[in-house]
């Protein structure tokens, strides 16, 4: 072989080897191109998945896992970038809770008040403009009785009452944050009278104007106590508006000295009724007293109010006292009396502290003085008792805050 042929053969071999080496040397570069293609494929897959998922964003309140939730306004489902297609709310045992979807289908709320100490489950579905579905689930527990308070109030919603009827609220827990609770209670009258509230103790607050309510007025009580802290760890749950109406202006004046009661309406005497007040050893409280309850017939047992014989039994136990109307929590009533002689009324004070009017057994005779007074009296009417020789009734013994002057009354406000 000539040198020239050998050189050509070596050059060809070298070129071939160089090509192989070049291929070998670029193997890493070949893997990089493959990875770029993989990343691109993943991005495309993510983009495709994003296109398939719904844009609708569902929000459920309270948040999943919440406790001590309000029973009034806490539960709600809303959606943005879409409309709700279905919402179910159930108790832990599967009982459905009624609710209502808004007209634009972007929100849902229960239409009933929730129960305390109850776990609720909410499942919601929505769709976006492309019809793609989104789902959300949550569970929460409402506030417990131990961690909440309510106020029992009088008078009742829609009732018609006398001019002396205060708004009286009894809370089932002792209130230490009185100012916050009082700010959550508003009482207004169509008569425009200023209304002030007075705390008798940690559980009771009454509200009234300086003078009796104006005849024919409408009074509105608003309780905005949901979430208000009444004491450490104890919050309110009530959100309610109550209205009641004031009837004719009737105030009756009992004079234990003359043993007569003058019934006035709008300041004019419409009837005079002979009465029998408390005997000298059991005198009747004096002062302005408000009728808080009415019973066509009721039982009165002396043992329940401290009048006992030596054997511990009541000095009296009358199972059918007719036409009875409560004036104090401690047991003072103005009521019918069928067991006393007719000559007693207007002449002798014989009772254990009540005010008695002539009546018949069974409360069936509408012509008796007691029946007339019962029929013509409203809860909230005022009975002013005078000349008994006893002390003035305590303002918190019944609905009798009128025995406190305006300055004293307002001094009991927490705000």
Coordinates of C-alpha atoms in Angstrom, one line a residue:
X1 CA 0.0 0.0 0.0
X2 CA 1.4 3.3 -0.9
X3 CA 1.7 6.0 1.7
X4 CA -0.9 8.2 0.0
X5 CA -3.5 5.4 0.1
X6 CA -2.6 4.7 3.8
X7 CA -3.1 8.4 4.7
X8 CA -6.5 8.4 2.9
X9 CA -7.6 5.3 4.8
X10 CA -6.5 6.8 8.1
X11 CA -8.3 10.1 7.4
X12 CA -11.5 8.2 6.5
X13 CA -11.2 6.2 9.7
X14 CA -10.5 9.3 11.7
X15 CA -13.5 11.0 10.2
X16 CA -15.7 8.1 11.0
X17 CA -14.4 7.9 14.5
X18 CA -14.7 11.6 14.9
X19 CA -18.4 11.3 13.9
X20 CA -18.9 8.6 16.4
X21 CA -17.2 10.6 19.1
X22 CA -19.2 13.6 18.1
X23 CA -22.4 11.6 18.5
X24 CA -21.1 10.3 21.8
X25 CA -20.2 13.7 23.0
X26 CA -23.7 15.1 22.2
X27 CA -25.6 12.5 24.0
X28 CA -26.2 14.9 26.9
X29 CA -27.5 17.5 24.6
X30 CA -29.9 15.0 23.2
X31 CA -31.4 14.3 26.7
X32 CA -31.9 18.1 27.3
X33 CA -34.0 18.4 24.2
X34 CA -36.1 15.4 25.5
X35 CA -36.7 17.1 28.9
X36 CA -37.8 20.4 27.3
X37 CA -40.4 18.4 25.4
X38 CA -41.6 16.8 28.7
X39 CA -41.9 20.1 30.6
X40 CA -43.8 21.5 27.7
X41 CA -46.2 18.5 27.8
X42 CA -46.8 19.0 31.5
X43 CA -47.5 22.7 31.1
X44 CA -49.9 21.8 28.3
X45 CA -51.6 19.2 30.6
X46 CA -51.9 21.8 33.4
X47 CA -53.3 24.3 31.1
X48 CA -55.8 21.8 29.8
X49 CA -56.8 20.9 33.4
X50 CA -57.2 24.5 34.2
X51 CA -59.5 25.0 31.3
X52 CA -61.6 22.1 32.5
X53 CA -61.9 23.3 36.2
X54 CA -64.7 25.7 37.1
X55 CA -64.0 29.4 37.8
X56 CA -66.9 29.4 40.3
X57 CA -65.6 30.2 43.8
X58 CA -67.9 29.0 46.7
X59 CA -67.6 30.4 50.2
X60 CA -69.3 28.8 53.2
X61 CA -69.6 30.5 56.5
X62 CA -68.9 29.8 59.3
X63 CA -65.6 28.3 58.2
X64 CA -65.2 24.6 58.3
X65 CA -64.5 23.4 61.9
X66 CA -65.9 26.5 63.6
X67 CA -67.6 26.3 67.0
X68 CA -69.6 28.7 69.0
X69 CA -71.3 29.9 65.8
X70 CA -74.3 32.2 65.9
X71 CA -77.7 30.6 65.5
X72 CA -79.0 33.6 63.6
X73 CA -76.8 35.1 60.8
X74 CA -73.7 33.0 60.7
X75 CA -74.8 30.3 58.2
X76 CA -74.5 31.4 54.6
X77 CA -73.3 30.2 51.2
X78 CA -72.1 32.6 48.5
X79 CA -70.5 32.2 45.1
X80 CA -68.4 34.5 42.8
X81 CA -67.8 33.9 39.1
X82 CA -70.8 31.6 38.9
X83 CA -74.2 30.6 40.2
X84 CA -75.3 28.1 42.8
X85 CA -76.9 25.0 41.5
X86 CA -77.6 23.3 44.9
X87 CA -77.1 23.7 48.6
X88 CA -78.0 21.3 51.4
X89 CA -77.7 21.9 55.1
X90 CA -78.3 19.1 57.6
X91 CA -77.9 18.4 61.2
X92 CA -75.4 15.8 62.3
X93 CA -78.2 13.2 62.4
X94 CA -79.2 14.0 58.8
X95 CA -82.2 16.3 59.4
X96 CA -82.6 18.8 56.6
X97 CA -82.6 22.6 57.3
X98 CA -84.8 24.7 55.1
X99 CA -83.2 27.5 53.2
X100 CA -83.7 29.9 50.3
X101 CA -81.6 30.7 47.2
X102 CA -81.4 34.4 46.2
X103 CA -83.0 35.5 43.0
X104 CA -79.7 35.8 41.2
X105 CA -78.6 32.4 42.6
X106 CA -75.4 33.8 44.1
X107 CA -76.3 33.3 47.8
X108 CA -78.2 30.9 50.1
X109 CA -79.3 31.2 53.7
X110 CA -81.4 29.1 56.0
X111 CA -84.9 30.3 56.6
X112 CA -85.2 28.9 60.1
X113 CA -83.3 29.8 63.3
X114 CA -80.6 27.2 64.1
X115 CA -80.5 25.3 67.3
X116 CA -77.8 25.7 70.0
X117 CA -75.2 23.1 70.6
X118 CA -75.8 21.5 67.2
X119 CA -73.4 20.5 64.5
X120 CA -74.4 21.3 60.9
X121 CA -73.1 20.1 57.6
X122 CA -73.3 22.2 54.4
X123 CA -72.7 20.9 50.9
X124 CA -72.8 23.4 48.0
X125 CA -72.4 23.1 44.2
X126 CA -72.1 25.9 41.6
X127 CA -71.3 26.3 37.9
X128 CA -69.4 28.9 36.0
X129 CA -70.3 30.6 32.7
X130 CA -69.0 27.6 30.8
X131 CA -71.2 25.2 32.8
X132 CA -68.2 23.7 34.7
X133 CA -69.1 22.5 38.2
X134 CA -67.5 23.4 41.6
X135 CA -68.2 21.8 44.9
X136 CA -67.6 22.8 48.5
X137 CA -68.3 21.3 51.9
X138 CA -68.1 22.5 55.5
X139 CA -69.2 21.6 59.0
X140 CA -69.6 23.9 62.0
X141 CA -71.1 23.8 65.5
X142 CA -73.4 26.4 67.1
X143 CA -72.9 28.1 70.4
X144 CA -73.9 26.1 73.5
X145 CA -76.4 27.2 76.2
X146 CA -73.6 27.3 78.6
X147 CA -71.8 29.9 76.4
X148 CA -74.9 32.0 75.5
X149 CA -77.6 34.1 77.1
X150 CA -81.2 35.0 76.2
X151 CA -83.6 37.5 77.7
X152 CA -87.2 36.7 78.4
X153 CA -89.2 39.9 77.9
X154 CA -92.6 41.2 78.5
X155 CA -95.0 42.4 77.1
X156 CA -95.6 40.0 74.2
X157 CA -95.3 41.0 70.6
X158 CA -98.5 42.4 69.2
X159 CA -100.2 42.8 72.6
X160 CA -102.2 45.8 73.7
X161 CA -101.4 46.9 77.3
X162 CA -102.0 49.6 79.8
X163 CA -100.1 52.8 80.1
X164 CA -98.0 51.5 83.0
X165 CA -96.5 48.6 81.2
X166 CA -92.7 48.7 81.2
X167 CA -90.5 46.6 79.0
X168 CA -89.0 44.1 81.4
X169 CA -86.2 41.7 80.4
X170 CA -85.0 38.8 82.5
X171 CA -81.7 37.3 81.4
X172 CA -80.9 33.7 82.0
X173 CA -77.3 34.4 82.8
X174 CA -75.8 37.1 85.1
X175 CA -74.7 40.0 83.0
X176 CA -71.4 41.6 83.9
X177 CA -71.0 43.7 80.7
X178 CA -74.2 45.6 81.2
X179 CA -73.2 48.5 79.0
X180 CA -72.7 46.3 76.0
X181 CA -76.0 44.5 76.5
X182 CA -77.9 47.6 77.1
X183 CA -76.6 49.1 73.9
X184 CA -78.0 46.1 72.2
X185 CA -81.5 46.9 73.4
X186 CA -83.5 49.8 72.1
X187 CA -87.0 50.8 73.1
X188 CA -88.8 53.6 71.2
X189 CA -92.3 54.9 71.1
X190 CA -94.4 56.5 68.4
X191 CA -95.3 59.1 71.0
X192 CA -91.7 60.4 71.0
X193 CA -91.2 59.9 74.7
X194 CA -87.7 59.5 76.0
X195 CA -87.2 55.9 77.3
X196 CA -84.5 55.0 79.8
X197 CA -83.5 51.6 81.1
X198 CA -82.7 50.6 84.7
X199 CA -80.8 47.5 86.0
X200 CA -82.3 46.1 89.1
X201 CA -79.6 43.4 89.3
X202 CA -77.3 41.4 87.1
X203 CA -80.3 39.5 85.5
X204 CA -83.0 42.1 85.1
X205 CA -83.4 45.3 83.2
X206 CA -86.6 47.3 82.8
X207 CA -87.2 50.3 80.4
X208 CA -89.8 53.0 80.6
X209 CA -90.5 56.7 80.0
X210 CA -90.6 59.3 82.7
X211 CA -94.4 59.4 82.7
X212 CA -96.9 56.7 81.7
X213 CA -97.0 55.8 78.1
X214 CA -99.2 58.0 75.9
X215 CA -102.5 56.5 75.1
X216 CA -102.6 54.9 71.6
X217 CA -98.8 54.8 71.2
X218 CA -96.9 52.0 69.5
X219 CA -93.8 50.9 71.3
X220 CA -91.0 49.0 69.6
X221 CA -88.4 46.8 71.3
X222 CA -85.4 45.8 69.3
X223 CA -83.0 43.1 70.6
X224 CA -79.7 43.2 68.7
X225 CA -77.8 40.9 71.1
X226 CA -76.5 38.3 68.6
X227 CA -72.8 38.0 69.4
X228 CA -72.8 40.6 72.2
X229 CA -70.6 39.5 75.1
X230 CA -72.7 39.6 78.3
X231 CA -70.1 38.1 80.5
X232 CA -66.7 36.4 79.9
X233 CA -67.3 33.4 77.6
X234 CA -71.1 34.2 77.3
X235 CA -72.6 35.8 74.2
X236 CA -76.1 36.8 73.2
X237 CA -78.0 35.0 70.5
X238 CA -81.2 37.1 70.1
X239 CA -82.0 39.2 67.1
X240 CA -85.6 40.2 67.3
X241 CA -88.0 43.1 66.9
X242 CA -91.2 43.3 69.0
X243 CA -94.0 45.9 68.9
X244 CA -96.9 46.4 71.3
X245 CA -99.6 48.9 71.6
X246 CA -100.8 51.2 74.4
X247 CA -104.5 51.1 75.1
X248 CA -106.7 53.7 76.8
X249 CA -105.3 55.5 79.8
X250 CA -106.7 53.7 82.8
X251 CA -105.4 54.3 86.3
X252 CA -107.3 53.1 89.4
X253 CA -106.9 54.6 92.9
X254 CA -107.4 52.3 96.0
X255 CA -107.9 54.2 99.2
X256 CA -107.6 51.9 102.2
X257 CA -109.0 54.6 104.5
X258 CA -112.2 55.2 102.6
X259 CA -112.2 51.6 101.4
X260 CA -113.2 52.8 97.9
X261 CA -111.5 52.4 94.5
X262 CA -111.9 55.1 91.9
X263 CA -111.3 53.9 88.3
X264 CA -110.2 56.7 86.0
X265 CA -109.8 56.8 82.3
X266 CA -108.0 59.8 80.8
X267 CA -108.1 61.3 84.3
X268 CA -111.9 61.1 84.7
X269 CA -113.6 58.8 87.2
X270 CA -115.6 56.2 85.3
X271 CA -116.5 54.0 88.3
X272 CA -116.2 53.8 92.1
X273 CA -116.0 50.3 93.6
X274 CA -116.1 49.4 97.3
X275 CA -113.1 47.4 98.4
X276 CA -111.6 45.6 101.3
X277 CA -107.8 46.0 101.7
X278 CA -105.4 44.4 104.1
X279 CA -106.3 44.1 107.7
X280 CA -104.4 46.1 110.3
X281 CA -102.1 43.2 111.0
X282 CA -101.6 42.4 107.3
X283 CA -101.6 45.8 105.6
X284 CA -101.3 46.3 101.9
X285 CA -98.3 47.8 100.2
X286 CA -98.7 51.4 99.1
X287 CA -97.6 52.8 95.8
X288 CA -98.1 52.5 92.1
X289 CA -98.6 48.9 91.0
X290 CA -98.9 47.4 87.5
X291 CA -101.2 44.5 86.7
X292 CA -98.8 41.8 85.4
X293 CA -101.1 38.8 85.2
X294 CA -104.8 38.0 85.0
X295 CA -106.6 34.8 86.0
X296 CA -110.3 34.2 85.8
X297 CA -109.8 31.8 88.7
X298 CA -106.7 30.8 90.6
X299 CA -105.6 29.1 93.8
X300 CA -104.3 31.1 96.7
X301 CA -102.5 29.3 99.5
X302 CA -101.2 31.4 102.4
X303 CA -98.2 29.0 102.9
X304 CA -96.7 30.1 99.7
X305 CA -96.4 33.7 100.9
X306 CA -95.5 33.1 104.5
X307 CA -98.9 33.0 106.2
X308 CA -98.8 29.6 108.0
X309 CA -100.6 28.1 111.0
X310 CA -98.7 26.4 113.8
X311 CA -98.9 23.1 111.8
X312 CA -97.1 24.6 108.9
X313 CA -100.2 24.8 106.7
X314 CA -101.5 28.0 105.1
X315 CA -103.7 30.2 107.1
X316 CA -105.9 30.1 104.0
X317 CA -106.1 27.9 101.0
X318 CA -108.7 29.0 98.5
X319 CA -108.7 26.9 95.3
X320 CA -111.0 29.1 93.2
X321 CA -110.3 32.8 93.8
X322 CA -112.2 34.6 91.0
X323 CA -111.1 37.5 88.8
X324 CA -107.5 37.7 90.2
X325 CA -105.0 40.1 88.9
X326 CA -101.4 40.1 90.1
X327 CA -99.8 43.4 91.4
X328 CA -96.6 42.1 93.0
X329 CA -94.3 39.1 92.7
X330 CA -94.6 38.6 96.4
X331 CA -98.3 37.8 96.2
X332 CA -100.3 41.0 96.2
X333 CA -103.4 40.7 94.0
X334 CA -106.6 42.7 93.4
X335 CA -109.2 40.0 93.1
X336 CA -112.8 38.9 93.6
X337 CA -114.0 37.8 97.0
X338 CA -117.1 35.5 97.4
X339 CA -116.5 34.3 100.9
X340 CA -116.8 37.7 102.6
X341 CA -120.2 39.2 103.4
X342 CA -121.3 41.9 101.1
X343 CA -121.3 44.4 104.0
X344 CA -117.5 44.0 104.3
X345 CA -116.7 45.9 101.1
X346 CA -116.5 49.6 101.6
X347 CA -116.5 49.1 105.4
X348 CA -113.8 46.8 106.7
X349 CA -110.3 45.9 105.7
X350 CA -110.0 42.1 106.2
X351 CA -107.5 40.6 103.8
X352 CA -104.0 39.3 104.2
X353 CA -102.7 42.2 102.1
X354 CA -104.6 41.9 98.8
X355 CA -107.4 44.2 97.6
X356 CA -110.7 42.4 97.5
X357 CA -113.8 43.2 95.4
X358 CA -117.3 41.7 95.8
X359 CA -117.8 38.6 93.6
X360 CA -119.5 35.2 93.4
X361 CA -118.1 31.7 93.5
X362 CA -117.2 30.4 90.0
X363 CA -116.6 33.9 88.6
X364 CA -119.8 33.5 86.5
X365 CA -121.7 36.7 87.3
X366 CA -120.7 39.5 85.0
X367 CA -122.6 42.1 87.1
X368 CA -120.4 41.9 90.1
X369 CA -117.8 44.7 90.8
X370 CA -114.9 42.2 90.6
X371 CA -116.1 40.9 87.2
X372 CA -116.6 44.4 85.9
X373 CA -113.1 45.5 86.9
X374 CA -111.5 42.3 85.5
X375 CA -113.3 42.8 82.2
X376 CA -112.3 46.4 82.0
X377 CA -108.6 46.0 82.9
X378 CA -105.6 45.3 80.8
X379 CA -102.2 43.9 81.8
X380 CA -100.2 47.0 82.2
X381 CA -102.9 49.1 83.9
X382 CA -101.9 50.9 87.0
X383 CA -103.4 50.5 90.4
X384 CA -102.3 53.1 92.9
X385 CA -102.8 52.0 96.5
X386 CA -102.9 54.7 99.2
X387 CA -103.4 55.2 103.0
X388 CA -102.7 51.6 104.1
X389 CA -100.0 52.6 106.6
X390 CA -97.6 50.1 105.0
X391 CA -94.3 50.9 103.2
X392 CA -94.2 51.7 99.5
X393 CA -93.8 48.6 97.3
X394 CA -90.2 47.9 96.1
X395 CA -89.8 48.9 92.5
X396 CA -88.5 45.5 91.5
X397 CA -91.4 43.6 93.3
X398 CA -93.4 43.1 90.2
X399 CA -93.4 45.7 87.3
X400 CA -93.4 48.6 89.8
X401 CA -90.5 50.8 88.7
X402 CA -92.9 53.8 88.7
X403 CA -92.2 54.1 92.4
X404 CA -88.7 55.4 91.6
X405 CA -88.4 59.0 90.5
X406 CA -86.9 59.8 87.1
X407 CA -83.4 60.7 88.4
X408 CA -83.2 57.5 90.4
X409 CA -84.4 55.5 87.4
X410 CA -81.9 56.9 85.0
X411 CA -79.1 56.4 87.6
X412 CA -79.6 52.7 87.2
X413 CA -78.6 52.9 83.5
X414 CA -75.3 51.3 82.4
X415 CA -74.8 53.7 79.5

